Coordinates of C-alpha atoms in Angstrom, one line a residue:
M227 CA 76.4 71.7 124.6
L228 CA 80.0 70.0 124.5
A229 CA 80.0 70.5 120.6
K230 CA 79.5 73.9 121.2
L231 CA 82.2 74.6 124.0
V232 CA 84.6 72.8 121.3
D233 CA 83.6 75.2 118.4
L234 CA 84.1 78.1 120.7
I235 CA 87.5 77.1 121.8
N236 CA 88.5 76.1 118.5
E237 CA 87.3 80.0 117.0
Y238 CA 89.3 81.5 119.9
L239 CA 92.2 79.8 119.7
K240 CA 92.1 79.8 116.0
I241 CA 93.2 76.3 115.8
N242 CA 91.4 75.3 112.6
A243 CA 93.2 78.7 110.9
I244 CA 96.4 77.6 112.4
R245 CA 96.2 73.8 111.4
R246 CA 95.6 75.3 107.5
M247 CA 98.4 77.7 107.8
F248 CA 101.2 74.9 108.8
A249 CA 99.8 72.5 106.2
M250 CA 100.0 75.6 103.8
V251 CA 103.5 76.7 104.8
R252 CA 104.8 73.0 105.4
V253 CA 106.6 73.5 108.9
R254 CA 108.7 70.6 109.5
K255 CA 108.0 68.3 112.4
S256 CA 111.6 68.9 113.9
E257 CA 110.6 72.7 113.6
I258 CA 107.7 72.3 115.4
V259 CA 109.1 70.1 118.0
G260 CA 111.7 72.8 118.7
L261 CA 109.4 76.0 119.0
V262 CA 107.0 73.9 121.1
G263 CA 109.9 72.6 123.2
L264 CA 111.4 75.9 123.7
A265 CA 107.7 77.2 124.8
A266 CA 106.8 74.6 127.2
I267 CA 110.4 75.1 128.5
F268 CA 109.7 78.9 128.9
A269 CA 106.3 78.4 130.7
I270 CA 107.8 76.0 133.3
F271 CA 110.6 78.2 134.3
E272 CA 108.1 81.2 134.4
G273 CA 105.6 78.9 136.5
V274 CA 108.3 78.0 138.9
G275 CA 109.1 81.5 139.6
L276 CA 105.7 83.0 139.8
S277 CA 105.1 80.0 142.1
M278 CA 107.7 80.8 144.7
L279 CA 106.1 84.1 145.1
L280 CA 103.5 83.1 147.3
P281 CA 106.2 81.6 150.0
I282 CA 108.1 84.6 149.9
L283 CA 105.0 86.6 150.6
Q284 CA 104.1 84.4 153.4
Y285 CA 107.7 84.0 155.0
A286 CA 107.8 88.1 154.7
E287 CA 104.3 88.4 156.6
S288 CA 104.6 85.6 159.0
G289 CA 108.1 85.0 159.6
E290 CA 109.5 81.5 160.3
S291 CA 105.6 80.3 161.5
A292 CA 105.1 80.5 158.0
I293 CA 106.9 77.4 157.6
T294 CA 105.0 75.3 160.2
N295 CA 101.7 76.8 159.1
G296 CA 102.2 76.9 155.2
S297 CA 100.1 74.7 153.3
G298 CA 99.1 73.8 149.5
I299 CA 101.4 72.2 147.2
I300 CA 103.3 75.0 146.7
W301 CA 104.4 74.7 150.0
S302 CA 104.8 71.4 150.2
S303 CA 106.7 71.3 147.1
V304 CA 109.3 74.0 148.3
A305 CA 109.9 72.3 151.4
A306 CA 110.5 68.7 149.7
F307 CA 112.9 70.3 147.5
L308 CA 114.8 72.3 149.9
H309 CA 114.7 69.2 152.3
A310 CA 116.4 67.1 149.7
L311 CA 119.0 69.8 149.0
N312 CA 119.4 69.7 152.7
L313 CA 119.0 73.9 152.8
P314 CA 117.8 75.4 155.4
V315 CA 113.7 77.4 154.7
T316 CA 114.9 81.2 155.0
L317 CA 114.4 84.5 153.0
I318 CA 117.4 84.3 151.2
V319 CA 117.0 80.9 150.2
L320 CA 113.6 81.7 149.0
L321 CA 114.6 84.4 147.1
L322 CA 117.3 82.9 145.0
L323 CA 115.3 79.9 144.5
A324 CA 112.8 82.3 142.8
F325 CA 115.7 83.9 140.8
V326 CA 116.9 81.0 139.5
P327 CA 113.9 80.2 137.2
I328 CA 113.6 84.0 136.3
L329 CA 117.1 83.9 135.2
M330 CA 116.7 80.4 132.9
R331 CA 113.5 81.9 131.7
Q332 CA 115.0 84.5 130.1
V333 CA 117.9 82.4 128.7
V334 CA 115.1 80.3 127.2
Y335 CA 113.5 83.5 126.0
Y336 CA 116.6 84.2 124.1
F337 CA 116.8 81.1 122.3
N338 CA 113.0 80.6 121.7
A339 CA 112.9 84.5 119.8
W340 CA 116.2 83.5 118.0
Y341 CA 115.4 80.2 116.9
S342 CA 111.7 81.5 116.1
A343 CA 113.2 84.2 113.4
I344 CA 115.3 81.1 112.4
V345 CA 112.4 79.1 111.5
A346 CA 110.2 81.9 110.3
N347 CA 112.5 83.4 107.7
R348 CA 113.3 79.3 106.4
I349 CA 109.5 79.2 106.3
G350 CA 109.4 82.5 104.1
V351 CA 112.4 81.1 101.9
R352 CA 110.2 77.9 101.2
M353 CA 107.3 79.4 100.4
R354 CA 108.6 81.5 98.0
V355 CA 110.8 78.6 96.5
R356 CA 107.9 76.7 96.3
T357 CA 106.0 79.5 94.5
L358 CA 108.7 80.3 92.0
D359 CA 108.7 76.8 91.3
A360 CA 105.1 76.5 90.7
V361 CA 105.1 79.5 88.6
L362 CA 108.1 78.6 86.2
D363 CA 106.7 75.1 85.6
A364 CA 103.2 76.6 84.4
D365 CA 102.7 76.6 80.9
P366 CA 103.1 79.9 78.8
A367 CA 99.3 80.2 78.9
F368 CA 99.6 80.9 82.5
F369 CA 101.3 83.9 82.1
D370 CA 99.0 85.0 79.2
Q371 CA 96.4 85.4 82.0
Q372 CA 98.3 86.8 84.8
P373 CA 99.8 90.3 85.3
V374 CA 103.1 90.2 85.8
G375 CA 102.9 92.7 89.1
H376 CA 100.4 90.1 90.5
L377 CA 103.1 87.3 90.4
V378 CA 105.7 89.5 91.7
G379 CA 103.5 90.8 94.6
I380 CA 102.7 87.0 95.3
A381 CA 106.3 85.9 95.3
V382 CA 107.9 88.9 97.3
T383 CA 105.3 90.4 99.5
Q384 CA 102.6 87.6 100.0
T385 CA 105.5 84.7 100.7
E386 CA 107.0 87.0 103.2
A387 CA 103.9 86.8 104.8
A388 CA 104.1 83.3 105.5
G389 CA 106.8 83.7 108.1
E390 CA 105.5 86.7 109.7
A391 CA 102.3 84.6 110.2
V392 CA 104.3 81.6 111.6
L393 CA 105.8 83.8 114.1
W394 CA 102.6 85.0 114.9
V395 CA 101.6 81.4 115.8
V396 CA 104.6 80.7 117.7
K397 CA 103.8 83.9 119.7
Q398 CA 100.3 82.3 120.1
L399 CA 101.7 78.9 121.5
S400 CA 103.8 80.5 123.7
V401 CA 101.2 83.0 125.3
T402 CA 98.6 80.0 125.3
L403 CA 100.6 77.9 127.3
L404 CA 101.3 80.8 129.9
M405 CA 98.0 81.6 129.8
A406 CA 97.3 77.8 130.8
L407 CA 100.1 78.1 133.4
Y408 CA 98.8 81.2 135.2
V409 CA 95.2 79.0 135.2
A410 CA 96.9 76.3 137.0
I411 CA 98.8 78.6 139.4
M412 CA 95.3 80.3 140.0
I413 CA 93.9 76.9 140.7
A414 CA 96.3 76.0 143.2
I415 CA 95.4 79.4 145.2
S416 CA 91.7 79.4 144.6
V417 CA 89.4 77.2 142.4
P418 CA 86.3 79.8 143.0
L419 CA 88.4 82.5 141.8
T420 CA 89.6 81.1 139.1
A421 CA 86.3 79.9 137.5
V422 CA 85.3 83.8 138.2
T423 CA 88.1 84.4 135.8
V424 CA 87.6 81.8 133.2
V425 CA 83.8 83.1 132.9
F426 CA 85.1 87.0 132.3
A427 CA 87.5 85.5 129.8
A428 CA 85.0 83.6 127.8
L429 CA 82.8 87.0 127.9
V430 CA 86.1 88.7 126.3
A431 CA 86.3 85.9 123.5
I432 CA 82.4 86.4 123.0
V433 CA 82.4 90.2 122.9
V434 CA 85.6 90.5 120.5
K435 CA 84.4 87.8 118.2
R436 CA 82.9 89.8 115.8
S437 CA 85.5 92.3 115.7
I438 CA 88.3 89.7 115.0
T439 CA 86.2 88.3 112.0
R440 CA 85.4 91.8 110.0
I441 CA 89.5 92.7 110.7
R442 CA 90.0 89.1 108.6
D443 CA 87.5 90.4 106.3
F444 CA 89.4 93.7 105.8
G445 CA 92.5 91.5 105.5
V446 CA 91.3 90.0 102.8
E447 CA 90.2 92.9 100.9
A448 CA 93.6 94.6 101.7
A449 CA 95.7 91.5 99.9
D450 CA 93.2 92.5 96.7
V451 CA 93.9 95.9 96.6
N452 CA 97.8 95.5 97.3
Q453 CA 98.3 93.1 94.5
T454 CA 95.8 95.1 91.8
M455 CA 98.0 98.2 92.8
M456 CA 101.6 96.5 92.8
S457 CA 100.3 95.1 89.1
K458 CA 99.6 98.6 88.1
I459 CA 102.6 100.1 89.5
V460 CA 104.7 97.1 87.4
E461 CA 102.9 98.1 84.2
R462 CA 103.3 101.4 84.3
F463 CA 107.1 101.5 85.0
S464 CA 107.4 98.5 81.9
L465 CA 105.5 101.4 79.7
M466 CA 107.3 104.2 81.2
R467 CA 108.0 105.7 78.0
L468 CA 104.5 105.4 76.7
V469 CA 103.5 107.2 79.9
K470 CA 106.0 110.1 79.3
M471 CA 105.3 110.4 75.8
R472 CA 101.3 111.0 76.7
D473 CA 101.8 112.9 79.5
Q474 CA 100.1 110.9 81.7
K475 CA 102.3 111.5 84.8
T476 CA 99.4 113.3 86.9
L477 CA 96.8 110.5 86.0
E478 CA 99.4 107.6 86.8
S479 CA 99.9 109.5 90.2
R480 CA 96.1 110.0 90.9
R481 CA 95.4 106.1 89.9
I482 CA 97.9 104.9 92.7
E483 CA 97.1 107.6 95.0
E484 CA 93.4 106.0 94.7
Y485 CA 94.5 102.6 95.3
S486 CA 96.9 104.1 98.3
E487 CA 93.7 105.7 99.7
T488 CA 91.7 102.2 99.6
M489 CA 94.8 100.6 101.3
R490 CA 94.7 103.5 103.8
E491 CA 91.1 103.3 104.2
I492 CA 91.3 99.9 104.8
R493 CA 94.1 100.1 107.4
V494 CA 92.3 102.5 109.8
K495 CA 89.4 100.5 109.7
Q496 CA 91.0 97.6 110.9
A497 CA 92.9 99.8 113.4
R498 CA 89.8 101.2 114.7
L499 CA 88.3 97.3 114.8
G500 CA 91.7 96.4 117.0
A501 CA 91.0 99.6 118.9
N502 CA 87.3 98.2 119.6
V503 CA 89.0 94.8 120.9
E504 CA 90.8 96.8 123.2
V505 CA 87.9 99.2 124.3
Y506 CA 85.6 96.1 124.8
A507 CA 88.3 93.7 126.3
D508 CA 90.3 96.0 129.2
P509 CA 87.0 97.0 130.8
L510 CA 85.8 93.1 131.2
L511 CA 89.7 92.5 132.1
M512 CA 89.9 94.9 134.9
L513 CA 86.3 94.0 136.4
S514 CA 87.4 90.4 136.7
V515 CA 90.4 91.8 138.9
F516 CA 87.7 93.8 140.9
V517 CA 85.6 91.0 141.6
T518 CA 88.4 88.8 142.5
L519 CA 89.4 91.2 144.9
Y520 CA 86.0 91.6 146.6
I521 CA 85.4 87.7 146.5
G522 CA 88.9 86.9 148.2
I523 CA 88.8 89.6 150.5
A524 CA 84.8 89.4 151.7
H525 CA 83.9 85.8 151.2
L526 CA 87.2 83.4 151.0
G527 CA 89.2 85.4 153.8
M528 CA 92.2 85.0 151.9
T529 CA 95.5 86.1 153.5
L530 CA 97.2 89.1 151.9
A531 CA 100.2 86.8 150.7
Q532 CA 97.8 84.5 148.6
L533 CA 95.5 87.5 147.7
G534 CA 98.9 89.3 146.3
L535 CA 99.9 86.4 144.5
L536 CA 96.6 85.7 143.0
L537 CA 96.3 89.6 141.7
F538 CA 99.7 89.4 140.6
V539 CA 98.9 86.3 138.6
L540 CA 95.9 87.6 137.3
N541 CA 97.6 90.8 136.0
R542 CA 100.0 88.7 134.2
L543 CA 97.1 86.6 132.7
N544 CA 95.0 89.5 131.7
A545 CA 98.3 91.0 129.8
K546 CA 98.3 87.5 128.1
V547 CA 94.8 87.7 126.9
K548 CA 95.3 91.0 125.6
E549 CA 98.2 89.8 123.8
F550 CA 96.7 86.5 122.3
N551 CA 93.8 88.6 120.9
T552 CA 96.3 91.0 119.0
G553 CA 97.7 87.5 117.9
R554 CA 94.4 86.2 116.9
Q555 CA 93.9 89.5 114.6
M556 CA 97.4 89.4 113.0
I557 CA 96.8 85.5 111.9
S558 CA 93.3 86.6 110.5
T559 CA 95.4 89.2 108.5
K560 CA 98.5 87.3 107.4
M561 CA 95.9 84.5 106.5
S562 CA 94.5 86.4 103.7
G563 CA 98.1 87.1 102.4
L564 CA 98.8 83.2 102.2
L565 CA 95.2 82.2 100.8
L566 CA 96.7 84.2 97.8
V567 CA 99.6 82.3 97.7
R568 CA 98.1 79.0 97.8
Q569 CA 95.6 80.1 95.1
T570 CA 98.1 81.0 92.6
T571 CA 100.5 77.8 93.3
E572 CA 97.5 75.7 92.6
E573 CA 96.6 77.7 89.9
A574 CA 100.6 77.3 88.5
A575 CA 99.9 73.9 89.3
K576 CA 96.6 73.1 87.1
A577 CA 98.8 75.0 84.3
N578 CA 101.3 72.7 84.2
T579 CA 99.8 70.6 81.6
I580 CA 103.0 69.7 79.4
R581 CA 104.5 66.6 80.6
R582 CA 108.0 65.3 80.1
G583 CA 108.9 62.5 78.3
P584 CA 111.4 59.5 78.8
V585 CA 113.6 60.2 75.4
A586 CA 116.3 62.5 75.2
F587 CA 116.2 64.8 72.3
T588 CA 119.6 64.7 70.4
G589 CA 119.0 67.4 67.5
L590 CA 117.3 67.1 64.3
K591 CA 118.6 64.3 62.1
E592 CA 116.4 63.8 59.0
R593 CA 113.0 65.8 59.1
L594 CA 110.8 67.5 61.6
V595 CA 107.2 66.6 60.4
F596 CA 103.1 68.2 61.5
D597 CA 100.7 66.1 60.8
D598 CA 97.4 67.7 60.8
V599 CA 98.0 70.0 63.6
S600 CA 95.5 72.1 65.4
F601 CA 95.8 74.4 68.3
D602 CA 93.2 76.2 70.4
Y603 CA 93.6 79.0 73.3
P604 CA 91.8 78.1 76.2
Q605 CA 89.8 80.1 78.0
S606 CA 91.0 82.9 79.4
R607 CA 90.2 84.0 83.2
G608 CA 91.5 86.7 85.3
V609 CA 93.1 87.0 88.6
D610 CA 89.6 86.8 90.5
G611 CA 88.4 83.5 88.3
K612 CA 86.1 85.5 86.3
V613 CA 86.1 84.2 82.3
L614 CA 87.6 87.4 80.3
D615 CA 88.1 85.4 76.5
A616 CA 86.3 82.5 75.1
A617 CA 88.7 79.5 73.7
T618 CA 89.9 80.6 70.3
S619 CA 90.8 78.6 67.5
V620 CA 94.2 79.5 66.4
L621 CA 95.9 76.7 63.9
R622 CA 93.4 74.0 62.1
G623 CA 95.1 71.0 59.9
V624 CA 98.3 72.3 59.6
S625 CA 100.9 69.4 58.0
V626 CA 104.0 69.9 56.5
E627 CA 107.4 68.3 56.4
I628 CA 110.3 70.0 57.0
P629 CA 113.7 68.6 55.9
A630 CA 117.0 68.9 58.3
G631 CA 119.6 71.6 56.9
S632 CA 116.8 73.7 55.3
L633 CA 115.7 77.0 55.7
T634 CA 111.7 77.3 56.0
A635 CA 110.0 80.7 56.0
L636 CA 106.5 81.4 57.4
V637 CA 104.8 84.4 55.8
G638 CA 101.3 86.2 55.8
R639 CA 99.3 88.4 57.7
S640 CA 99.5 89.0 61.0
G641 CA 97.4 87.0 63.6
G642 CA 97.3 84.0 61.2
G643 CA 99.0 81.9 63.6
K644 CA 102.6 81.8 62.6
S645 CA 104.2 82.5 65.9
T646 CA 101.8 80.1 67.7
L647 CA 102.9 77.3 65.2
V648 CA 106.7 78.0 65.9
E649 CA 106.2 78.0 69.7
L650 CA 104.6 74.2 69.2
I651 CA 108.0 73.0 68.4
P652 CA 110.0 73.8 71.8
R653 CA 106.6 72.7 73.2
L654 CA 106.0 76.0 74.8
R655 CA 102.4 75.5 73.8
D656 CA 100.8 71.9 73.3
T657 CA 98.8 70.8 70.2
T658 CA 95.2 70.4 71.0
G659 CA 95.0 68.2 67.9
G660 CA 97.3 66.1 65.3
S661 CA 101.2 65.2 65.8
I662 CA 104.7 66.9 66.0
T663 CA 107.4 64.1 65.1
F664 CA 111.3 64.8 65.1
D665 CA 112.5 61.6 62.8
G666 CA 109.7 60.0 63.4
T667 CA 109.6 60.1 67.4
D668 CA 106.5 62.0 68.5
I669 CA 107.2 65.3 70.5
R670 CA 105.6 64.2 73.5
Q671 CA 108.4 61.3 74.1
F672 CA 110.9 63.6 74.4
D673 CA 111.8 64.8 78.0
V674 CA 111.0 68.6 77.7
G675 CA 114.4 70.0 78.8
T676 CA 116.7 68.4 76.6
L677 CA 114.1 69.6 73.8
R678 CA 114.3 73.1 74.5
K679 CA 118.0 73.3 74.8
G680 CA 117.7 71.8 71.3
V681 CA 116.2 74.3 69.9
G682 CA 117.6 78.1 69.6
Y683 CA 114.9 81.0 69.9
L684 CA 115.5 84.3 68.7
T685 CA 112.1 86.9 69.0
Q686 CA 111.6 90.0 68.0
D687 CA 112.2 91.1 71.2
A688 CA 115.6 90.3 72.2
M689 CA 115.4 88.3 75.5
L690 CA 118.1 90.0 77.9
F691 CA 118.6 90.1 81.2
N692 CA 119.6 93.0 83.2
E693 CA 123.2 91.2 83.4
S694 CA 126.8 91.6 81.9
V695 CA 127.1 90.5 78.3
R696 CA 128.9 87.5 79.3
E697 CA 126.7 86.3 81.7
N698 CA 123.6 86.6 79.1
L699 CA 125.8 84.8 76.5
V700 CA 126.3 81.9 78.6
Y701 CA 122.7 81.6 80.3
G702 CA 121.3 78.3 80.4
L703 CA 124.4 77.0 78.0
G704 CA 125.2 74.0 80.9
Y705 CA 128.6 74.5 80.0
E706 CA 131.2 77.2 80.4
P707 CA 132.3 78.6 77.0
T708 CA 135.9 79.8 76.5
D709 CA 137.0 83.3 75.6
E710 CA 137.8 81.9 72.0
Q711 CA 134.4 80.4 71.5
I712 CA 132.8 83.6 72.8
V713 CA 134.7 85.9 70.2
D714 CA 134.0 83.6 67.4
A715 CA 129.9 83.3 68.5
L716 CA 130.5 87.3 68.4
E717 CA 132.4 87.8 65.2
R718 CA 130.0 85.3 63.2
T719 CA 127.1 87.7 64.4
Y720 CA 128.7 91.0 64.0
A721 CA 128.8 92.1 67.8
T722 CA 132.4 92.5 68.5
F723 CA 131.4 96.0 69.1
V724 CA 131.0 95.2 72.9
L725 CA 134.5 94.1 73.0
D726 CA 135.3 97.6 72.3
L727 CA 133.6 98.8 75.5
P728 CA 135.4 99.8 78.6
K729 CA 134.3 96.7 80.6
G730 CA 133.8 94.4 77.3
L731 CA 132.2 91.5 78.4
G732 CA 131.7 92.7 81.8
T733 CA 129.3 95.5 80.4
M734 CA 126.0 95.5 82.0
L735 CA 122.9 95.6 79.4
G736 CA 120.4 97.3 81.4
D737 CA 116.9 96.4 81.8
R738 CA 116.1 94.3 78.4
G739 CA 119.4 95.6 77.3
V740 CA 118.0 99.0 77.3
R741 CA 121.5 100.2 76.7
F742 CA 121.9 98.7 73.7
S743 CA 120.3 99.7 70.2
G744 CA 117.8 97.3 68.8
G745 CA 120.3 96.0 66.5
E746 CA 122.7 95.2 68.7
R747 CA 120.6 93.3 71.2
Q748 CA 119.3 91.0 68.3
R749 CA 123.1 90.4 67.6
I750 CA 124.1 89.8 71.3
A751 CA 121.4 87.2 71.4
L752 CA 121.9 85.8 68.0
A753 CA 125.5 85.1 69.3
R754 CA 124.2 83.1 72.6
V755 CA 122.0 80.9 70.2
L756 CA 125.0 80.2 68.3
L757 CA 126.8 79.2 71.5
E758 CA 124.1 76.9 71.9
D759 CA 124.9 74.9 68.9
T760 CA 121.6 73.6 68.9
S761 CA 120.4 71.8 65.3
I762 CA 117.1 73.5 65.1
L763 CA 117.1 77.5 65.0
I764 CA 113.4 79.3 65.3
L765 CA 113.6 83.5 64.3
D766 CA 110.4 84.6 64.9
E767 CA 110.5 88.4 62.9
P768 CA 113.9 89.0 64.6
T769 CA 114.6 91.6 62.1
S770 CA 111.0 93.6 61.6
A771 CA 111.9 96.3 63.7
L772 CA 115.4 97.1 62.9
D773 CA 116.9 99.5 60.6
S774 CA 118.7 98.4 57.3
E775 CA 122.1 98.0 58.3
S776 CA 121.4 96.2 61.2
E777 CA 119.4 93.8 59.1
T778 CA 122.1 93.1 56.9
Y779 CA 124.0 92.1 59.6
I780 CA 121.6 89.6 61.4
Q781 CA 120.7 88.5 57.6
E782 CA 124.7 87.7 56.7
A783 CA 124.8 85.9 60.4
L784 CA 122.1 83.8 59.4
A785 CA 123.3 83.1 55.5
K786 CA 126.2 81.6 57.0
L787 CA 124.0 79.1 59.1
H788 CA 122.0 78.2 56.0
G789 CA 122.5 74.3 55.4
H790 CA 124.1 73.6 58.8
K791 CA 121.0 74.0 60.7
T792 CA 117.2 73.5 60.3
I793 CA 115.9 77.2 60.3
I794 CA 112.5 78.1 60.7
T795 CA 111.6 81.7 60.6
V796 CA 108.8 84.0 60.7
A797 CA 108.9 86.6 58.5
H798 CA 107.1 90.1 58.0
R799 CA 109.6 91.4 55.0
L800 CA 109.2 88.9 52.1
A801 CA 112.9 90.4 50.5
T802 CA 114.9 88.8 53.8
V803 CA 113.5 85.3 52.7
I804 CA 113.5 84.9 49.1
Q805 CA 116.4 82.3 49.2
A806 CA 114.3 80.2 51.4
D807 CA 114.1 76.4 50.6
Q808 CA 110.3 76.5 51.1
L809 CA 107.6 79.3 52.1
L810 CA 104.5 78.6 53.8
V811 CA 101.7 81.3 53.4
I812 CA 99.7 81.2 56.5
D813 CA 96.1 82.4 56.8
D814 CA 93.4 82.0 59.4
G815 CA 95.5 79.1 61.0
R816 CA 95.8 77.3 57.6
I817 CA 98.6 76.9 55.1
I818 CA 97.1 78.4 52.0
E819 CA 100.0 78.0 50.0
R820 CA 103.3 76.7 49.8
G821 CA 106.8 76.3 47.4
T822 CA 109.7 78.5 46.7
H823 CA 109.6 82.1 45.6
E824 CA 109.6 81.6 41.9
E825 CA 106.8 79.1 42.6
L826 CA 104.6 81.2 44.6
I827 CA 105.3 84.0 42.1
A828 CA 104.2 82.4 39.4
Q829 CA 100.9 81.0 41.4
E830 CA 99.8 84.9 41.4
G831 CA 98.1 83.9 44.5
A832 CA 98.1 85.3 48.3
Y833 CA 102.0 85.6 48.7
H834 CA 102.1 87.3 44.9
R835 CA 99.7 89.8 46.6
L836 CA 101.6 90.1 49.7
F837 CA 105.1 90.7 47.6
E838 CA 103.8 93.0 45.4
S839 CA 102.4 95.1 48.0
Q840 CA 105.8 95.2 49.7
L841 CA 107.4 96.1 46.4
L842 CA 105.1 99.4 45.7
A843 CA 105.6 100.5 49.5

């Protein structure tokens, strides 16, 4: 019986849910102490102010005879307090004595609301930073499986729910203390009537339990739909040119409308269930007032002063019970968002498999060696945890030595594993077999941060932010280059056109550098790589989508680096890598041919056929 009572109290107060919430949002002990302390002080002043109503009403009803006839803990406490202050018991003194705690209660309310907002927003910031840290630490495979819109929704919308949830928990704490206080005052007035009130409050909890549970379930469903909708919106915005070219505005609008309608239906159902709570709770609470009034007058012979105070306190208690039920609904709703945040951070943490080594990478001096390297893409899962793709083998038995300062080109059919191979060098992905060494030191021994900073990386799609040219050039450098250094890098990459713009280096690039052509974006990105001054430069088909003029600029800039940096390039157009020190023909995850251009042409193998086909094209 006692265990069932404890379970009922836990369910009603949402103690377990609140405990899980506080663990997830990592509320600090000092914050908990501050919130609990302010709520307790508020409740104390509220209790003192309300308790003073009884002697005031009795004094107004009986005059000075109330002083001699008054009994009970409230009157005795008031009399002792006034006697200690050497003050007479008069109506004015009693009114002033009641006004002071009421005034102080409002002062405490102000600080409580202010501090609650501070804590809630702090928690929102901490949750967002914690989530972003976990996501940014995750391996690239994590981003292959998670839609960008889903991650944006988690990092922005759902982390905001953390702070809101804490606000509701704080409100619940304050309301709980006040309810306990009101019950204590009622006990001081009449134990039997307090028992009647508690019975009705328990009935309310039992009646609304099912509605609260369904509200929580709808909250989980709403969070899932919201995440899916945000993911679709972000994806459509990023592919807006395709949407416009296929004239699919109506279709996409209808899709988003369908998600919005689903959200509307869920919110309406939640609102209806919330209304059910009011419909069920209000009659029971009003009935408790009528029953209390009847018993107090007909059977207990209570005075008007006692009955008036009891009804006043009961009215305040009923209001807090309704407020508490609303809080239970909101906590149930917000918990769904917090669970999504926790799920994402846990998945990101599991995906953080690349460990930092103890050795700082200071550059390649002699050679980079791949020894029997293999790589498998892990099993792919969707945001709902369902398996999307089985594990896939991409590289098998790759062995090659790349001398420092040389130019090595990876060529072959698309999907052969070329891009995956170069991603292993800065440990964007980790090998699943074999080893990679820099000057004899295993790649896993290097600190990941210094290793990646020691590798320049230029892809087919120039990686640029919607920031100024200067901010893109200096991003992640670790030092502030002078204007002379920036101009030198721009000149070496034929990107001095940015200096002729009205705002020069302060020109905003637009989303992904959309204000510039593909060739211009690549030259800006290459200038940033030169400012990094790395010993290794990786080029993943940087000119495959460029016009011949832009390609010429890029090739001339790279030619100046040949011999000064270790360059590893993935090439689609073989004519751009004829001068490479070694060419690696990769097919189906294996190196099937290697040598210089002349050597491979003489072999009349796969490279020869590929080169001939491009000449004919």
